[in-house]
């Protein structure tokens, strides 16, 4: 166990249900933000949570291997992530929670959605003044008839209950207040996160660095945001893969980098419009 007493959180993966990082988090996420320096006892969570279409992302398997390599000593976890898979985030939280030495979490840029669950495993949580922490109810991508949807809604209620327990236990506030924050999709700036006790202190600015990305990295972030928007539009994983592959082909055909970036922006704007229209239709 870590030094601080933390909530035990267990919830098995739900068949045919996948949780996603919200598009709003991708929109705010700056993947160029990273740690200025690392040590042998550092674990970097600087990507989406869970494996994505490109075989990338932060997984429990990877964190478990890092913890075995670090061994019996304190651990520093650097986070800049828009979130991702709830189940993977919960598994990583439990791995860190069970580490027998001090776990220091440093939110360099963003700890949103599933990444904020991981952050709660810290005996000490530090956050950059310009950083963000976001909590919300679980969002899933699923398909089925009304009976399946009711069953999934029941699962989600249990998932959200697990989330409320984790945040309330770590932060030391009333569970009902946490549930209201989850319903509202609450965003905390660095200073507000400390004031609300979701973090213990502000991170020293010299521990954060911004590195320039190349065009390929920028396009990958844009494609991940597109994937999130397509998921909101109820596209299946195979359909989303086909659409993203077609879009990547269109970018290659666009030629120079400037034209490719323009194509990405145009595609994102189109998907954002579709997502907003879909949300308006559902609310109506």
mmCIF file of C-alpha atoms in Angstrom:
data_model
loop_
_atom_site.group_PDB
_atom_site.id
_atom_site.type_symbol
_atom_site.label_atom_id
_atom_site.label_comp_id
_atom_site.label_asym_id
_atom_site.label_seq_id
_atom_site.Cartn_x
_atom_site.Cartn_y
_atom_site.Cartn_z
ATOM 1 C CA UNK A 1 0.000 0.000 0.000
ATOM 2 C CA UNK A 2 1.030 3.609 -0.512
ATOM 3 C CA UNK A 3 1.627 5.752 2.572
ATOM 4 C CA UNK A 4 -1.765 7.445 2.366
ATOM 5 C CA UNK A 5 -4.896 5.384 2.907
ATOM 6 C CA UNK A 6 -6.740 5.317 -0.427
ATOM 7 C CA UNK A 7 -10.033 3.856 -1.577
ATOM 8 C CA UNK A 8 -9.994 0.297 -2.877
ATOM 9 C CA UNK A 9 -11.544 0.390 -6.335
ATOM 10 C CA UNK A 10 -12.356 -2.758 -8.276
ATOM 11 C CA UNK A 11 -14.561 -3.064 -11.328
ATOM 12 C CA UNK A 12 -14.156 -5.639 -14.067
ATOM 13 C CA UNK A 13 -14.311 -4.699 -17.734
ATOM 14 C CA UNK A 14 -17.798 -4.785 -19.242
ATOM 15 C CA UNK A 15 -18.139 -6.944 -22.396
ATOM 16 C CA UNK A 16 -18.569 -4.980 -25.652
ATOM 17 C CA UNK A 17 -18.381 -1.628 -23.851
ATOM 18 C CA UNK A 18 -15.503 0.798 -24.328
ATOM 19 C CA UNK A 19 -15.001 4.120 -22.603
ATOM 20 C CA UNK A 20 -13.423 7.025 -24.471
ATOM 21 C CA UNK A 21 -11.521 10.224 -23.736
ATOM 22 C CA UNK A 22 -13.976 13.110 -24.299
ATOM 23 C CA UNK A 23 -13.446 15.308 -27.355
ATOM 24 C CA UNK A 24 -13.424 18.407 -25.104
ATOM 25 C CA UNK A 25 -10.311 17.065 -23.374
ATOM 26 C CA UNK A 26 -8.536 16.477 -26.679
ATOM 27 C CA UNK A 27 -9.388 20.026 -27.684
ATOM 28 C CA UNK A 28 -7.649 21.429 -24.567
ATOM 29 C CA UNK A 29 -4.812 18.916 -24.416
ATOM 30 C CA UNK A 30 -1.337 20.131 -25.332
ATOM 31 C CA UNK A 31 0.808 16.996 -25.803
ATOM 32 C CA UNK A 32 3.901 19.186 -26.152
ATOM 33 C CA UNK A 33 3.882 19.672 -22.356
ATOM 34 C CA UNK A 34 6.250 17.205 -20.718
ATOM 35 C CA UNK A 35 8.597 16.846 -17.769
ATOM 36 C CA UNK A 36 11.839 18.818 -17.775
ATOM 37 C CA UNK A 37 13.792 15.869 -16.370
ATOM 38 C CA UNK A 38 13.265 12.241 -15.385
ATOM 39 C CA UNK A 39 14.929 9.842 -12.950
ATOM 40 C CA UNK A 40 15.072 6.058 -12.732
ATOM 41 C CA UNK A 41 11.999 6.025 -10.499
ATOM 42 C CA UNK A 42 9.797 8.055 -12.900
ATOM 43 C CA UNK A 43 6.738 6.735 -14.734
ATOM 44 C CA UNK A 44 5.476 8.891 -17.613
ATOM 45 C CA UNK A 45 1.747 9.048 -18.370
ATOM 46 C CA UNK A 46 1.966 11.388 -21.348
ATOM 47 C CA UNK A 47 -0.537 9.875 -23.763
ATOM 48 C CA UNK A 48 -4.075 8.549 -23.957
ATOM 49 C CA UNK A 49 -5.007 5.930 -21.361
ATOM 50 C CA UNK A 50 -5.313 2.498 -22.927
ATOM 51 C CA UNK A 51 -4.094 1.265 -26.284
ATOM 52 C CA UNK A 52 -5.416 3.157 -29.309
ATOM 53 C CA UNK A 53 -5.711 2.303 -33.026
ATOM 54 C CA UNK A 54 -2.003 2.974 -33.487
ATOM 55 C CA UNK A 55 -0.936 0.557 -30.749
ATOM 56 C CA UNK A 56 0.084 3.463 -28.531
ATOM 57 C CA UNK A 57 -1.153 4.764 -25.201
ATOM 58 C CA UNK A 58 -0.474 4.139 -21.513
ATOM 59 C CA UNK A 59 -1.558 0.688 -20.345
ATOM 60 C CA UNK A 60 -1.656 -1.106 -17.000
ATOM 61 C CA UNK A 61 0.730 -3.678 -18.457
ATOM 62 C CA UNK A 62 3.287 -0.966 -19.184
ATOM 63 C CA UNK A 63 2.909 0.650 -15.742
ATOM 64 C CA UNK A 64 3.181 -2.744 -14.038
ATOM 65 C CA UNK A 65 6.456 -3.422 -15.882
ATOM 66 C CA UNK A 66 7.762 0.024 -14.885
ATOM 67 C CA UNK A 67 6.918 -0.598 -11.222
ATOM 68 C CA UNK A 68 8.724 -3.958 -11.285
ATOM 69 C CA UNK A 69 11.759 -2.246 -12.782
ATOM 70 C CA UNK A 70 11.693 0.546 -10.171
ATOM 71 C CA UNK A 71 11.369 -1.916 -7.308
ATOM 72 C CA UNK A 72 11.181 -1.039 -3.622
ATOM 73 C CA UNK A 73 11.566 2.728 -3.747
ATOM 74 C CA UNK A 74 9.507 5.905 -4.071
ATOM 75 C CA UNK A 75 7.832 6.566 -7.431
ATOM 76 C CA UNK A 76 7.147 9.775 -9.353
ATOM 77 C CA UNK A 77 4.281 9.698 -11.869
ATOM 78 C CA UNK A 78 4.250 12.505 -14.445
ATOM 79 C CA UNK A 79 0.844 13.033 -16.082
ATOM 80 C CA UNK A 80 -0.263 14.932 -19.169
ATOM 81 C CA UNK A 81 -3.182 13.017 -20.653
ATOM 82 C CA UNK A 82 -6.710 13.684 -21.970
ATOM 83 C CA UNK A 83 -7.882 10.379 -20.501
ATOM 84 C CA UNK A 84 -9.185 7.331 -22.297
ATOM 85 C CA UNK A 85 -10.202 3.886 -21.118
ATOM 86 C CA UNK A 86 -11.883 3.895 -17.676
ATOM 87 C CA UNK A 87 -11.008 0.265 -16.946
ATOM 88 C CA UNK A 88 -7.350 0.758 -17.857
ATOM 89 C CA UNK A 89 -7.215 3.911 -15.715
ATOM 90 C CA UNK A 90 -8.720 2.050 -12.769
ATOM 91 C CA UNK A 91 -6.223 -0.791 -13.171
ATOM 92 C CA UNK A 92 -3.318 1.696 -13.172
ATOM 93 C CA UNK A 93 -4.773 3.438 -10.093
ATOM 94 C CA UNK A 94 -4.823 0.111 -8.237
ATOM 95 C CA UNK A 95 -1.251 -0.723 -9.283
ATOM 96 C CA UNK A 96 0.005 2.599 -7.912
ATOM 97 C CA UNK A 97 -2.205 2.332 -4.833
ATOM 98 C CA UNK A 98 -0.645 -1.040 -4.015
ATOM 99 C CA UNK A 99 2.940 0.170 -4.415
ATOM 100 C CA UNK A 100 4.559 -0.099 -0.962
ATOM 101 C CA UNK A 101 6.452 3.196 -1.149
ATOM 102 C CA UNK A 102 5.565 6.855 -1.617
ATOM 103 C CA UNK A 103 3.869 7.771 -4.892
ATOM 104 C CA UNK A 104 4.182 11.409 -5.973
ATOM 105 C CA UNK A 105 1.932 12.467 -8.849
ATOM 106 C CA UNK A 106 2.864 15.521 -10.909
ATOM 107 C CA UNK A 107 0.186 16.866 -13.261
ATOM 108 C CA UNK A 108 2.330 18.648 -15.830
ATOM 109 C CA UNK A 109 -0.434 19.715 -18.194
ATOM 110 C CA UNK A 110 -3.705 17.814 -17.958
ATOM 111 C CA UNK A 111 -5.142 14.915 -15.999
ATOM 112 C CA UNK A 112 -8.596 14.508 -17.517
ATOM 113 C CA UNK A 113 -11.147 11.725 -17.303
ATOM 114 C CA UNK A 114 -9.373 8.356 -16.756
ATOM 115 C CA UNK A 115 -6.073 10.189 -16.169
ATOM 116 C CA UNK A 116 -7.598 11.983 -13.171
ATOM 117 C CA UNK A 117 -8.363 8.560 -11.642
ATOM 118 C CA UNK A 118 -4.669 7.690 -11.913
ATOM 119 C CA UNK A 119 -3.745 11.017 -10.308
ATOM 120 C CA UNK A 120 -5.766 10.106 -7.206
ATOM 121 C CA UNK A 121 -3.304 7.283 -6.453
ATOM 122 C CA UNK A 122 -0.715 9.818 -5.334
ATOM 123 C CA UNK A 123 0.314 10.138 -1.699
ATOM 124 C CA UNK A 124 1.118 13.673 -2.817
ATOM 125 C CA UNK A 125 -0.443 15.314 -5.865
ATOM 126 C CA UNK A 126 1.263 18.313 -7.412
ATOM 127 C CA UNK A 127 -0.222 20.242 -10.328
ATOM 128 C CA UNK A 128 1.160 22.938 -12.616
ATOM 129 C CA UNK A 129 -0.366 26.370 -12.145
ATOM 130 C CA UNK A 130 -1.359 26.270 -15.834
ATOM 131 C CA UNK A 131 -2.475 22.650 -15.579
ATOM 132 C CA UNK A 132 -5.982 21.174 -15.505
ATOM 133 C CA UNK A 133 -7.710 18.290 -13.782
ATOM 134 C CA UNK A 134 -11.111 17.175 -15.074
ATOM 135 C CA UNK A 135 -13.615 14.710 -13.630
ATOM 136 C CA UNK A 136 -16.865 13.491 -15.175
ATOM 137 C CA UNK A 137 -19.235 10.550 -15.311
ATOM 138 C CA UNK A 138 -18.094 7.656 -17.467
ATOM 139 C CA UNK A 139 -18.813 7.959 -21.167
ATOM 140 C CA UNK A 140 -19.175 4.743 -23.123
ATOM 141 C CA UNK A 141 -19.469 3.633 -26.720
ATOM 142 C CA UNK A 142 -21.911 0.762 -27.051
ATOM 143 C CA UNK A 143 -24.595 -0.625 -29.336
ATOM 144 C CA UNK A 144 -27.655 -2.756 -28.778
ATOM 145 C CA UNK A 145 -31.394 -2.797 -28.183
ATOM 146 C CA UNK A 146 -33.198 -1.021 -25.346
ATOM 147 C CA UNK A 147 -32.615 -3.917 -22.946
ATOM 148 C CA UNK A 148 -28.868 -3.809 -23.613
ATOM 149 C CA UNK A 149 -28.842 -0.030 -23.153
ATOM 150 C CA UNK A 150 -30.632 -0.342 -19.803
ATOM 151 C CA UNK A 151 -28.098 -2.912 -18.668
ATOM 152 C CA UNK A 152 -25.224 -0.660 -19.761
ATOM 153 C CA UNK A 153 -26.798 2.300 -17.934
ATOM 154 C CA UNK A 154 -26.853 0.173 -14.768
ATOM 155 C CA UNK A 155 -23.176 -0.634 -15.274
ATOM 156 C CA UNK A 156 -22.413 3.036 -15.781
ATOM 157 C CA UNK A 157 -24.181 3.909 -12.545
ATOM 158 C CA UNK A 158 -21.899 1.449 -10.749
ATOM 159 C CA UNK A 159 -18.830 2.844 -12.526
ATOM 160 C CA UNK A 160 -19.773 6.379 -11.518
ATOM 161 C CA UNK A 161 -20.277 5.198 -7.943
ATOM 162 C CA UNK A 162 -16.734 3.776 -7.952
ATOM 163 C CA UNK A 163 -15.445 7.116 -9.285
ATOM 164 C CA UNK A 164 -17.272 9.079 -6.595
ATOM 165 C CA UNK A 165 -15.758 6.829 -3.917
ATOM 166 C CA UNK A 166 -12.211 7.349 -5.241
ATOM 167 C CA UNK A 167 -12.443 11.137 -5.442
ATOM 168 C CA UNK A 168 -14.367 11.593 -2.175
ATOM 169 C CA UNK A 169 -11.984 9.324 -0.251
ATOM 170 C CA UNK A 170 -8.818 10.942 -1.585
ATOM 171 C CA UNK A 171 -10.031 14.552 -1.455
ATOM 172 C CA UNK A 172 -11.940 14.222 1.807
ATOM 173 C CA UNK A 173 -15.204 15.839 0.693
ATOM 174 C CA UNK A 174 -18.806 14.686 0.774
ATOM 175 C CA UNK A 175 -19.634 11.983 -1.751
ATOM 176 C CA UNK A 176 -22.814 13.780 -2.842
ATOM 177 C CA UNK A 177 -20.762 16.860 -3.683
ATOM 178 C CA UNK A 178 -18.420 14.737 -5.790
ATOM 179 C CA UNK A 179 -21.360 13.177 -7.632
ATOM 180 C CA UNK A 180 -22.632 16.655 -8.499
ATOM 181 C CA UNK A 181 -19.176 17.539 -9.866
ATOM 182 C CA UNK A 182 -19.174 14.366 -11.977
ATOM 183 C CA UNK A 183 -22.605 15.246 -13.371
ATOM 184 C CA UNK A 184 -21.349 18.724 -14.309
ATOM 185 C CA UNK A 185 -18.035 17.570 -15.883
ATOM 186 C CA UNK A 186 -15.930 19.706 -13.581
ATOM 187 C CA UNK A 187 -12.693 21.334 -14.787
ATOM 188 C CA UNK A 188 -10.162 22.486 -12.177
ATOM 189 C CA UNK A 189 -7.308 24.851 -12.959
ATOM 190 C CA UNK A 190 -4.092 24.257 -11.041
ATOM 191 C CA UNK A 191 -4.865 26.802 -8.337
ATOM 192 C CA UNK A 192 -8.494 25.702 -8.005
ATOM 193 C CA UNK A 193 -7.479 22.030 -7.829
ATOM 194 C CA UNK A 194 -5.329 22.840 -4.793
ATOM 195 C CA UNK A 195 -8.081 24.934 -3.225
ATOM 196 C CA UNK A 196 -10.615 22.115 -3.756
ATOM 197 C CA UNK A 197 -8.086 19.575 -2.364
ATOM 198 C CA UNK A 198 -7.874 17.574 -5.604
ATOM 199 C CA UNK A 199 -4.161 18.421 -5.443
ATOM 200 C CA UNK A 200 -1.877 19.089 -2.491
ATOM 201 C CA UNK A 201 0.366 21.797 -3.922
ATOM 202 C CA UNK A 202 1.357 23.663 -7.066
ATOM 203 C CA UNK A 203 4.182 22.225 -9.114
ATOM 204 C CA UNK A 204 7.379 24.240 -9.503
ATOM 205 C CA UNK A 205 7.453 25.757 -12.999
ATOM 206 C CA UNK A 206 10.997 24.546 -13.692
ATOM 207 C CA UNK A 207 9.745 20.933 -13.665
ATOM 208 C CA UNK A 208 7.603 21.486 -16.785
ATOM 209 C CA UNK A 209 8.911 21.786 -20.328
ATOM 210 C CA UNK A 210 7.204 22.371 -23.676
ATOM 211 C CA UNK A 211 8.690 20.514 -26.619
ATOM 212 C CA UNK A 212 7.921 21.249 -30.261
ATOM 213 C CA UNK A 213 6.006 18.595 -32.163
ATOM 214 C CA UNK A 214 6.485 17.734 -35.790
ATOM 215 C CA UNK A 215 3.648 17.705 -38.304
ATOM 216 C CA UNK A 216 3.107 13.948 -37.965
ATOM 217 C CA UNK A 217 2.618 14.248 -34.189
ATOM 218 C CA UNK A 218 0.138 17.134 -34.602
ATOM 219 C CA UNK A 219 -1.858 15.140 -37.129
ATOM 220 C CA UNK A 220 -1.940 12.118 -34.811
ATOM 221 C CA UNK A 221 -3.489 14.220 -32.045
ATOM 222 C CA UNK A 222 -6.052 15.535 -34.517
ATOM 223 C CA UNK A 223 -6.890 12.006 -35.667
ATOM 224 C CA UNK A 224 -7.398 10.931 -32.054
ATOM 225 C CA UNK A 225 -9.788 13.823 -31.555
ATOM 226 C CA UNK A 226 -11.629 12.778 -34.706
ATOM 227 C CA UNK A 227 -11.866 9.250 -33.349
ATOM 228 C CA UNK A 228 -13.455 10.571 -30.150
ATOM 229 C CA UNK A 229 -15.964 12.621 -32.136
ATOM 230 C CA UNK A 230 -16.809 9.655 -34.363
ATOM 231 C CA UNK A 231 -17.405 7.579 -31.233
ATOM 232 C CA UNK A 232 -19.867 10.233 -30.016
ATOM 233 C CA UNK A 233 -21.567 9.968 -33.402
ATOM 234 C CA UNK A 234 -22.169 6.239 -32.649
ATOM 235 C CA UNK A 235 -19.686 4.916 -35.209
ATOM 236 C CA UNK A 236 -18.369 1.427 -34.425
ATOM 237 C CA UNK A 237 -14.648 0.855 -33.942
ATOM 238 C CA UNK A 238 -14.304 -0.809 -37.351
ATOM 239 C CA UNK A 239 -16.219 2.047 -39.021
ATOM 240 C CA UNK A 240 -14.051 4.611 -37.265
ATOM 241 C CA UNK A 241 -10.889 2.785 -38.331
ATOM 242 C CA UNK A 242 -12.026 2.854 -41.978
ATOM 243 C CA UNK A 243 -12.918 6.557 -41.807
ATOM 244 C CA UNK A 244 -9.600 7.478 -40.178
ATOM 245 C CA UNK A 245 -7.624 5.429 -42.698
ATOM 246 C CA UNK A 246 -9.478 7.176 -45.546
ATOM 247 C CA UNK A 247 -8.752 10.529 -43.944
ATOM 248 C CA UNK A 248 -5.060 9.719 -43.559
ATOM 249 C CA UNK A 249 -4.997 8.851 -47.254
ATOM 250 C CA UNK A 250 -6.597 12.201 -48.066
ATOM 251 C CA UNK A 251 -3.946 13.975 -45.997
ATOM 252 C CA UNK A 252 -1.173 12.229 -47.900
ATOM 253 C CA UNK A 253 -2.766 13.321 -51.170
ATOM 254 C CA UNK A 254 -2.955 16.911 -49.885
ATOM 255 C CA UNK A 255 0.788 17.251 -50.453
ATOM 256 C CA UNK A 256 2.643 20.001 -48.539
ATOM 257 C CA UNK A 257 2.306 20.211 -44.762
ATOM 258 C CA UNK A 258 0.285 23.422 -44.879
ATOM 259 C CA UNK A 259 -2.357 21.788 -47.057
ATOM 260 C CA UNK A 260 -2.402 18.721 -44.800
ATOM 261 C CA UNK A 261 -2.940 20.867 -41.698
ATOM 262 C CA UNK A 262 -5.758 22.694 -43.514
ATOM 263 C CA UNK A 263 -7.337 19.346 -44.381
ATOM 264 C CA UNK A 264 -7.141 18.246 -40.739
ATOM 265 C CA UNK A 265 -8.744 21.508 -39.564
ATOM 266 C CA UNK A 266 -11.533 21.200 -42.129
ATOM 267 C CA UNK A 267 -12.201 17.580 -41.160
ATOM 268 C CA UNK A 268 -12.262 18.395 -37.455
ATOM 269 C CA UNK A 269 -14.638 21.299 -37.984
ATOM 270 C CA UNK A 270 -16.991 19.064 -39.958
ATOM 271 C CA UNK A 271 -17.003 16.429 -37.212
ATOM 272 C CA UNK A 272 -17.486 19.052 -34.497
ATOM 273 C CA UNK A 273 -20.520 20.380 -36.354
ATOM 274 C CA UNK A 274 -21.949 16.859 -36.699
ATOM 275 C CA UNK A 275 -21.374 16.160 -32.992
ATOM 276 C CA UNK A 276 -23.082 19.418 -31.961
ATOM 277 C CA UNK A 277 -26.046 18.703 -34.250
ATOM 278 C CA UNK A 278 -26.330 15.206 -32.838
ATOM 279 C CA UNK A 279 -26.234 16.520 -29.252
ATOM 280 C CA UNK A 280 -28.889 19.125 -30.054
ATOM 281 C CA UNK A 281 -31.059 16.457 -31.635
ATOM 282 C CA UNK A 282 -30.716 14.211 -28.577
ATOM 283 C CA UNK A 283 -31.532 17.058 -26.184
ATOM 284 C CA UNK A 284 -34.600 17.922 -28.202
#
